[in-house]
Short mmCIF file of N, CA and C in Angstrom, two decimals:
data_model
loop_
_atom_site.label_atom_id
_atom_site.label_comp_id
_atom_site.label_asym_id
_atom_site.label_seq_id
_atom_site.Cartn_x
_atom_site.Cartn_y
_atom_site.Cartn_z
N UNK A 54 8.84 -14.85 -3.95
CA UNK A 54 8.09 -13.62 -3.80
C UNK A 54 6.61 -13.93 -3.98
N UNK A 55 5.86 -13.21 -3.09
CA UNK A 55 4.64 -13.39 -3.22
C UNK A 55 3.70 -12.95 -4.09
N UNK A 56 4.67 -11.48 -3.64
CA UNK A 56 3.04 -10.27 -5.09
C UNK A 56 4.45 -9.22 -4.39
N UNK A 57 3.75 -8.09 -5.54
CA UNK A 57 4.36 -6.63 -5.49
C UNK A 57 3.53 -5.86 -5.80
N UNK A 58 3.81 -5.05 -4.82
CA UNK A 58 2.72 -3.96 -4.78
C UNK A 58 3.84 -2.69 -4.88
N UNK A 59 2.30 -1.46 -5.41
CA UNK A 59 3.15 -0.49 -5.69
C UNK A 59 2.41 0.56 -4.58
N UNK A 60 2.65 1.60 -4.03
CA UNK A 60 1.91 2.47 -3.11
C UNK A 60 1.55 3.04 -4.36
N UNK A 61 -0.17 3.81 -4.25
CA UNK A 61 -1.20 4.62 -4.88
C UNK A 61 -0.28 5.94 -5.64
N UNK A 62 1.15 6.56 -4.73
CA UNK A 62 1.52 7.81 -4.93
C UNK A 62 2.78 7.19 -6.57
N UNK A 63 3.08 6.20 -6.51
CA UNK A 63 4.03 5.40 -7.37
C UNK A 63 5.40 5.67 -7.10
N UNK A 64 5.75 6.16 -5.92
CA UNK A 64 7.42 6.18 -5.30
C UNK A 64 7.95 5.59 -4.85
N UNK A 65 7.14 3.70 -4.28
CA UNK A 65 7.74 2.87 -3.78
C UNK A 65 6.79 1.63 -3.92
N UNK A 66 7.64 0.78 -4.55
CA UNK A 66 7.22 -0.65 -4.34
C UNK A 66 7.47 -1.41 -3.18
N UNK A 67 6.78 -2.69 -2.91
CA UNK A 67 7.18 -3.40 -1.64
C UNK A 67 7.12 -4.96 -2.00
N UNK A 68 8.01 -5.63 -1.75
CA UNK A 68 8.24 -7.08 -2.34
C UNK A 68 7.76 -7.77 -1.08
N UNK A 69 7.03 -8.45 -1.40
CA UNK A 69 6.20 -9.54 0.08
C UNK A 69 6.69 -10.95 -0.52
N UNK A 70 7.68 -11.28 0.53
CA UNK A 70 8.42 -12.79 0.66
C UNK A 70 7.11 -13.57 1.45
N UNK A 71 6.88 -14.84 1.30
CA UNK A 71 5.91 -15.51 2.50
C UNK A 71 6.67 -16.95 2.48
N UNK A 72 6.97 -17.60 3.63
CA UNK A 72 7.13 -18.95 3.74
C UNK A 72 6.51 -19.69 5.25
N UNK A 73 6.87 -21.00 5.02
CA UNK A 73 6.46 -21.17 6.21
C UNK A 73 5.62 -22.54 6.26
N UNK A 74 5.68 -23.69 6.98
CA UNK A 74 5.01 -25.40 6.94
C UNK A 74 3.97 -24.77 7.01
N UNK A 75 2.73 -23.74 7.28
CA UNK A 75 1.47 -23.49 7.29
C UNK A 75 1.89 -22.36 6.03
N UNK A 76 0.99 -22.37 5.29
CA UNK A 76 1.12 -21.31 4.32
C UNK A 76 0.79 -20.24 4.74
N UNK A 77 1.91 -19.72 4.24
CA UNK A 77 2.58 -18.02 4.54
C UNK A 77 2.29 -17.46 6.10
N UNK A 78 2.81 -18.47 7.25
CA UNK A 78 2.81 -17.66 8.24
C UNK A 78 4.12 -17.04 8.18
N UNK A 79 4.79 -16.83 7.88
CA UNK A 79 6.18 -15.96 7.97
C UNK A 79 6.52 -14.98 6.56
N UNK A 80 6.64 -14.02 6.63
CA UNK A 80 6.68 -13.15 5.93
C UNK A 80 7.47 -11.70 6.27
N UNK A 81 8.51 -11.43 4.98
CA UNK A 81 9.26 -9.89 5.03
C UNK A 81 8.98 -9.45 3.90
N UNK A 82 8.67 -7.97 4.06
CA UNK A 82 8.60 -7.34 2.69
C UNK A 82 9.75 -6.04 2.85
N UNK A 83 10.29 -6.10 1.46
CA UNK A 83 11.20 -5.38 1.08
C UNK A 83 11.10 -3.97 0.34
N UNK A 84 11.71 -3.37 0.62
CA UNK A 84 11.04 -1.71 -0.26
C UNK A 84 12.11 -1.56 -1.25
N UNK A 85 11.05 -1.12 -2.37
CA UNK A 85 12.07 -0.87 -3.09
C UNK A 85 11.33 1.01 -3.90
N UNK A 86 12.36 1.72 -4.57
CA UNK A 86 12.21 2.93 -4.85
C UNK A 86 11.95 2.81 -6.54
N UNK A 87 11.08 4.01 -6.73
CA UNK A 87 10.71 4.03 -8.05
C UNK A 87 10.81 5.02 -8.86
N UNK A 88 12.02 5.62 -9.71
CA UNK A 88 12.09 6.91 -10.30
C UNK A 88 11.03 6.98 -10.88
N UNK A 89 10.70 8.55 -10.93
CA UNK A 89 9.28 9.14 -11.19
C UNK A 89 9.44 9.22 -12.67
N UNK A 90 10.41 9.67 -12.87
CA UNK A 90 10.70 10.23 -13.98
C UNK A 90 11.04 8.50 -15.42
N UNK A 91 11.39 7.91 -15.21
CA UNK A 91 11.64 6.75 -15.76
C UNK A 91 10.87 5.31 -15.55
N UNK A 92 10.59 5.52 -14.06
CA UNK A 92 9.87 4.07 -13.88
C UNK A 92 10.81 2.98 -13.42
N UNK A 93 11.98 3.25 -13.22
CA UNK A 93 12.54 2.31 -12.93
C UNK A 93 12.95 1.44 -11.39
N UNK A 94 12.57 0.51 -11.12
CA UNK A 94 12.52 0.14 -9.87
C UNK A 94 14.55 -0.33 -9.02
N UNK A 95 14.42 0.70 -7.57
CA UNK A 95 15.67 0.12 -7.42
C UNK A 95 15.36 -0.60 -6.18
N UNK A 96 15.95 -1.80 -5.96
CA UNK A 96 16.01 -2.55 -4.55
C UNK A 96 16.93 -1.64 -3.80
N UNK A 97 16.19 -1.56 -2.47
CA UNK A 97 17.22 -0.68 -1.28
C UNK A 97 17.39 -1.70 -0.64
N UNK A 98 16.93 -3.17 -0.28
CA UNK A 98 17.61 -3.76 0.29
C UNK A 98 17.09 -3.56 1.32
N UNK A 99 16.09 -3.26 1.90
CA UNK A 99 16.08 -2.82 3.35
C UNK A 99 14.60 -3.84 3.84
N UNK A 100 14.59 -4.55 4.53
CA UNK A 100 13.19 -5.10 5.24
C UNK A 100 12.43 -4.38 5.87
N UNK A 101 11.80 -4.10 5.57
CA UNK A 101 10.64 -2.79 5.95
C UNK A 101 9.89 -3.74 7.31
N UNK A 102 9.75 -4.84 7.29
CA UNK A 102 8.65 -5.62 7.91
C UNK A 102 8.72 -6.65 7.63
N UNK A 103 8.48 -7.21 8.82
CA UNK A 103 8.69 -8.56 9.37
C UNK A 103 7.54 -9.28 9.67
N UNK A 104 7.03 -10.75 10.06
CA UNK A 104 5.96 -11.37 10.39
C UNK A 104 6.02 -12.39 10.57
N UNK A 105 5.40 -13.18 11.64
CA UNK A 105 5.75 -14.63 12.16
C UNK A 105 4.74 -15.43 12.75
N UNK A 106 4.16 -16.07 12.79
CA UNK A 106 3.24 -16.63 13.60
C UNK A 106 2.96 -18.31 13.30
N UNK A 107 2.80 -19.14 14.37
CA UNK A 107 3.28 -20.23 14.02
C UNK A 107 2.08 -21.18 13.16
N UNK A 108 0.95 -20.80 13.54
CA UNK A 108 -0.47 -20.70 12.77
C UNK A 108 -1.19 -20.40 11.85
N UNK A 109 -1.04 -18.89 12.05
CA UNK A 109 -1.97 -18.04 10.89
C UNK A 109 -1.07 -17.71 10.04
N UNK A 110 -1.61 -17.76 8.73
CA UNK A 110 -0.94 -17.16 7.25
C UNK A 110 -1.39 -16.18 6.95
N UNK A 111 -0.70 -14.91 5.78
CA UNK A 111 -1.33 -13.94 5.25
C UNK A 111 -2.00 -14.99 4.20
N UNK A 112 -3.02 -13.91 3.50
CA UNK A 112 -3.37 -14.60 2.52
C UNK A 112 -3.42 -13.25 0.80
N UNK A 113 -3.00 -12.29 1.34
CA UNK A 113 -3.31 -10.99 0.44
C UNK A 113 -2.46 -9.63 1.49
N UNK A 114 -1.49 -9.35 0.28
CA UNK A 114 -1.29 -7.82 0.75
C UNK A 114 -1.92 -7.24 -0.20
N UNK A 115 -2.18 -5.69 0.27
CA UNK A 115 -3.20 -4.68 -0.28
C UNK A 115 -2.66 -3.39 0.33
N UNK A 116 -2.93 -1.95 -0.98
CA UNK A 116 -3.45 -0.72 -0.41
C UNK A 116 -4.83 -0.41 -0.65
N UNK A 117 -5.05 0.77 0.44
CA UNK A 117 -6.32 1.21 0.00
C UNK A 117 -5.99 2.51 -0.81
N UNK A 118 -6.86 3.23 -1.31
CA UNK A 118 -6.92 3.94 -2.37
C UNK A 118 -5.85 5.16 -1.92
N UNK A 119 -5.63 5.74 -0.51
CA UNK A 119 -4.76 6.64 -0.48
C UNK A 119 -3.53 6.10 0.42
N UNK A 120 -2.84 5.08 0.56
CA UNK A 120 -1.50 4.57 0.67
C UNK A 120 -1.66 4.46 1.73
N UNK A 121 -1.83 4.77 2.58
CA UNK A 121 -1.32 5.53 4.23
C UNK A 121 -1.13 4.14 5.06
N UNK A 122 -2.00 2.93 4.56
CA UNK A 122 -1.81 2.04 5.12
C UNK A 122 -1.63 0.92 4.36
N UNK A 123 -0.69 0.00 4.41
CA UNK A 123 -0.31 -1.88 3.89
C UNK A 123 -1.33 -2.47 4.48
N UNK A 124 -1.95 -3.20 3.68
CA UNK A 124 -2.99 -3.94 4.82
C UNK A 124 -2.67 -5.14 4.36
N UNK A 125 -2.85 -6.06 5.49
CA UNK A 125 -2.44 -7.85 5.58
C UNK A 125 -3.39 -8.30 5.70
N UNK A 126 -3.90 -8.96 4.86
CA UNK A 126 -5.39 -9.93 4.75
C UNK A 126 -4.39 -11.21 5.36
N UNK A 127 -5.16 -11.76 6.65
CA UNK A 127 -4.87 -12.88 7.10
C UNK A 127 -5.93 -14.02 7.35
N UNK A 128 -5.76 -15.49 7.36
CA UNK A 128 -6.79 -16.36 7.59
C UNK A 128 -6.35 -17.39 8.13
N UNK A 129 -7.33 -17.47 9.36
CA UNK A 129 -7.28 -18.94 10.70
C UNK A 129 -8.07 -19.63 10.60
N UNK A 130 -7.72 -20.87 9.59
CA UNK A 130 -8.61 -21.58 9.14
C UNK A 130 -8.22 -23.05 10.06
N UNK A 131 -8.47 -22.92 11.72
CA UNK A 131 -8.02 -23.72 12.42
C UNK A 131 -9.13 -24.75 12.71
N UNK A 132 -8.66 -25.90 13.71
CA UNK A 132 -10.17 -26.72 14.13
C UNK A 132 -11.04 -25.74 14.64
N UNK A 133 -11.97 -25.57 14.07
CA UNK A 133 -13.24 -25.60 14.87
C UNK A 133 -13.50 -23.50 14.74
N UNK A 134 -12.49 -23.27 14.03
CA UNK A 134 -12.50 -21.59 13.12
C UNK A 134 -12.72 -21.64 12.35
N UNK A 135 -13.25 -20.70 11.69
CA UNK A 135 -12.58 -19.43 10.55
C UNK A 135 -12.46 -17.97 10.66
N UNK A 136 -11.56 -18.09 10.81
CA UNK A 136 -11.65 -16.02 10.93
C UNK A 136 -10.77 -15.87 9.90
N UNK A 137 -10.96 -14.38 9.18
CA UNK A 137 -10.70 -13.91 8.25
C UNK A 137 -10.50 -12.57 8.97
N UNK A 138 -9.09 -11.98 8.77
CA UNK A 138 -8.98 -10.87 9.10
C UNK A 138 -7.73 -9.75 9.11
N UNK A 139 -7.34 -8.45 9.02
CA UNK A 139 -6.71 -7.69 8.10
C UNK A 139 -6.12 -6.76 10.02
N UNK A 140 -5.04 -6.63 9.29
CA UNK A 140 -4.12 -5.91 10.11
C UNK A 140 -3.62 -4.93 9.24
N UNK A 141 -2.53 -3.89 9.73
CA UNK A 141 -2.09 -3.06 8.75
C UNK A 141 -0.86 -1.97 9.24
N UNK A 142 0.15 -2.00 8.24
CA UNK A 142 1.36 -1.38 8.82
C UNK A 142 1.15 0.24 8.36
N UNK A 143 1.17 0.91 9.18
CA UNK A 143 1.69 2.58 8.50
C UNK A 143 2.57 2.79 8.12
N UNK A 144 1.90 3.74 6.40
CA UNK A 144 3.29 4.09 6.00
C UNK A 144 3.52 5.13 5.91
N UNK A 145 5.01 5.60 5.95
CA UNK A 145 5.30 6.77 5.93
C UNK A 145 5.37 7.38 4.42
N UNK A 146 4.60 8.37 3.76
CA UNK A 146 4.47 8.37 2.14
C UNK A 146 6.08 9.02 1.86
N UNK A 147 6.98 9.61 3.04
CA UNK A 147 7.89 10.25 2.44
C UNK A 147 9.03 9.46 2.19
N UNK A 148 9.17 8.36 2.99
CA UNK A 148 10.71 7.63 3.26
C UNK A 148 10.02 6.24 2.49
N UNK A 149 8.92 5.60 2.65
CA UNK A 149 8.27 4.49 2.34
C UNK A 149 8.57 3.38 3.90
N UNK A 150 8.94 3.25 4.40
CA UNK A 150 9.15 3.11 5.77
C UNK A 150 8.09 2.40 6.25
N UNK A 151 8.00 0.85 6.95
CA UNK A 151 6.56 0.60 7.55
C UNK A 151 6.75 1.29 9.25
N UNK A 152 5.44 1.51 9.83
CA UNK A 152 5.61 1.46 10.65
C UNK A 152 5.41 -0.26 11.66
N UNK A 153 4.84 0.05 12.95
CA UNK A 153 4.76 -1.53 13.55
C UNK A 153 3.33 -1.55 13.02
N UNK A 154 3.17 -3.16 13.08
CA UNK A 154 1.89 -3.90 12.31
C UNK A 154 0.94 -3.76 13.62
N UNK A 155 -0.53 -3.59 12.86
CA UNK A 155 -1.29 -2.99 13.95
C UNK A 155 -2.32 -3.50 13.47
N UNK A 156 -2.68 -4.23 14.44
CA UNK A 156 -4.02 -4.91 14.52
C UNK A 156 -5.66 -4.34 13.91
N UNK A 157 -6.43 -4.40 13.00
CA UNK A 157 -7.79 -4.07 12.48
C UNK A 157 -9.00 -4.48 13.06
N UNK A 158 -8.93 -5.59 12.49
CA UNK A 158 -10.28 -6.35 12.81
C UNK A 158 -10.24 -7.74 12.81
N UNK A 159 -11.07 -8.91 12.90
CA UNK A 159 -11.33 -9.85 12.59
C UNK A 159 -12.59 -10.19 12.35
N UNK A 160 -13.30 -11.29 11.38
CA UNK A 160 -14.71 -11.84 11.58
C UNK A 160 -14.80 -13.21 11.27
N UNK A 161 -15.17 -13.52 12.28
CA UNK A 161 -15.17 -15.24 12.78
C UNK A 161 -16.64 -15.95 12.35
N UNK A 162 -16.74 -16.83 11.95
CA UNK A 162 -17.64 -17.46 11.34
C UNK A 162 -17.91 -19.04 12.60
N UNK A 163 -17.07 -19.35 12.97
CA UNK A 163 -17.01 -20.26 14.01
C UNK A 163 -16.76 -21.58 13.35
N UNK A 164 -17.33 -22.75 13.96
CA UNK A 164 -17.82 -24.10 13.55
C UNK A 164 -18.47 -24.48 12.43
N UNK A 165 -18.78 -23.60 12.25
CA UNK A 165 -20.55 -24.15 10.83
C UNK A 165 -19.60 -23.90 9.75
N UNK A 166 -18.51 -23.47 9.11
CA UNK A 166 -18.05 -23.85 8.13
C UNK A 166 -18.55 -23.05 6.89
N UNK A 167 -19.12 -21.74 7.10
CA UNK A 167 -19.86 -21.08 6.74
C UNK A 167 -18.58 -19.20 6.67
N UNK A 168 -19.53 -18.90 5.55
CA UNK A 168 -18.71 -17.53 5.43
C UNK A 168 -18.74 -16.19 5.27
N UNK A 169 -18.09 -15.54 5.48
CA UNK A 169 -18.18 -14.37 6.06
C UNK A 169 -17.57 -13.19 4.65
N UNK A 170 -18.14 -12.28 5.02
CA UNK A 170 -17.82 -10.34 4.25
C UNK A 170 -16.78 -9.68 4.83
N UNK A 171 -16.66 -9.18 4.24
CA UNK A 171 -15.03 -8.03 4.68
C UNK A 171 -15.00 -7.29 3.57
N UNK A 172 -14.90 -5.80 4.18
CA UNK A 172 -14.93 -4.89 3.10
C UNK A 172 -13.96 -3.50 3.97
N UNK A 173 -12.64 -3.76 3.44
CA UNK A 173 -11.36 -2.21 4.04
C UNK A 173 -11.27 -1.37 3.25
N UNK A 174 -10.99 -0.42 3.15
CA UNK A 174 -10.48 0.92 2.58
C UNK A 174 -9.46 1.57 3.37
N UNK A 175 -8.84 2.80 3.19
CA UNK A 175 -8.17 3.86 4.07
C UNK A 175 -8.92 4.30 5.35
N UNK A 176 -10.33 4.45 5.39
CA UNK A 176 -10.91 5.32 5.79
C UNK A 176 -11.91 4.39 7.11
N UNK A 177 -12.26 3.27 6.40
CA UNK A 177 -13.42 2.64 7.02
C UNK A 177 -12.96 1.22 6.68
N UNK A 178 -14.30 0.43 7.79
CA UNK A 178 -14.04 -1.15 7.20
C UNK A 178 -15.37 -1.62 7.94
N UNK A 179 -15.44 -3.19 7.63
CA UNK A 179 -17.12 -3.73 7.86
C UNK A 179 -16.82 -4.91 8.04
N UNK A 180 -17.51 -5.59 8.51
CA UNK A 180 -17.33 -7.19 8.66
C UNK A 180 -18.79 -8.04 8.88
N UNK A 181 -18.75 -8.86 8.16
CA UNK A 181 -19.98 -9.71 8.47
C UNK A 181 -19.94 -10.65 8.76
N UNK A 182 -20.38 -12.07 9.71
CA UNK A 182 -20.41 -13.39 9.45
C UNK A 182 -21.81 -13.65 9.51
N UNK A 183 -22.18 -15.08 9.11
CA UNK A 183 -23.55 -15.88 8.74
C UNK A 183 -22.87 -17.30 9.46
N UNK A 184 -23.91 -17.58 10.07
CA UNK A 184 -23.99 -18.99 10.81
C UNK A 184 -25.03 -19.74 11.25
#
């Protein structure tokens, strides 16, 4: 397991598996439910979300302050790259449910080996590179 996160509302956790010969290009996260009343976490067992790529790794799951979206901090730290950049599954706040993973942003720094800002929330996001 990678990390566990809890959604902002506290009714569902999500277990982020990562493997993979490039670090963490492959990744499922699992939902799990959280009595309100006790705190107690149950596995449903269910793979909410899936991820594969034979290259790029996550490097950070995250919410922003009002749930609505999982966001996947990812990084392509390939020849002659760097991009740093965040995708993000919708969630449904009632079932906990991802939806399909949906592309954000990226910010590429290039060749020079040099680095870049990123700043997401719910609402907004920014990106900088220097080269």
């Amino acid at each position: 397991m990678y990390s566990f996160l809890v959604n902002p509302d506290g009714k569902f956790g999500y277990a982020a598996m990562v493997w993979g010969s490039y670090p963490n290009n492959y990744a499922s996260i699992v939902l799990f439910t959280i009595d309100q009343s006790t705190g107690k976490l149950t596995n449903t067992n269910q793979v909410v979300a899936s991820y594969s790529h034979p290259y790029i790794g996550f490097i950070k799951f995250l919410f922003g302050s009002q749930g609505g979206k999982l966001f996947a901090e990812y990084l392509d730290d390939g020849p002659h790259t760097t991009i740093f950049g965040y995708d993000y599954y919708p969630v449904n706040q009632t079932t906990g449910q991802l939806g399909k993973l949906q592309s954000l942003f990226y910010a590429q720094t290039g060749e020079c080996q040099t680095s870049c800002t990123v700043a997401v929330t719910d609402a907004g996001s920014a990106a900088e590179g220097v080269c």
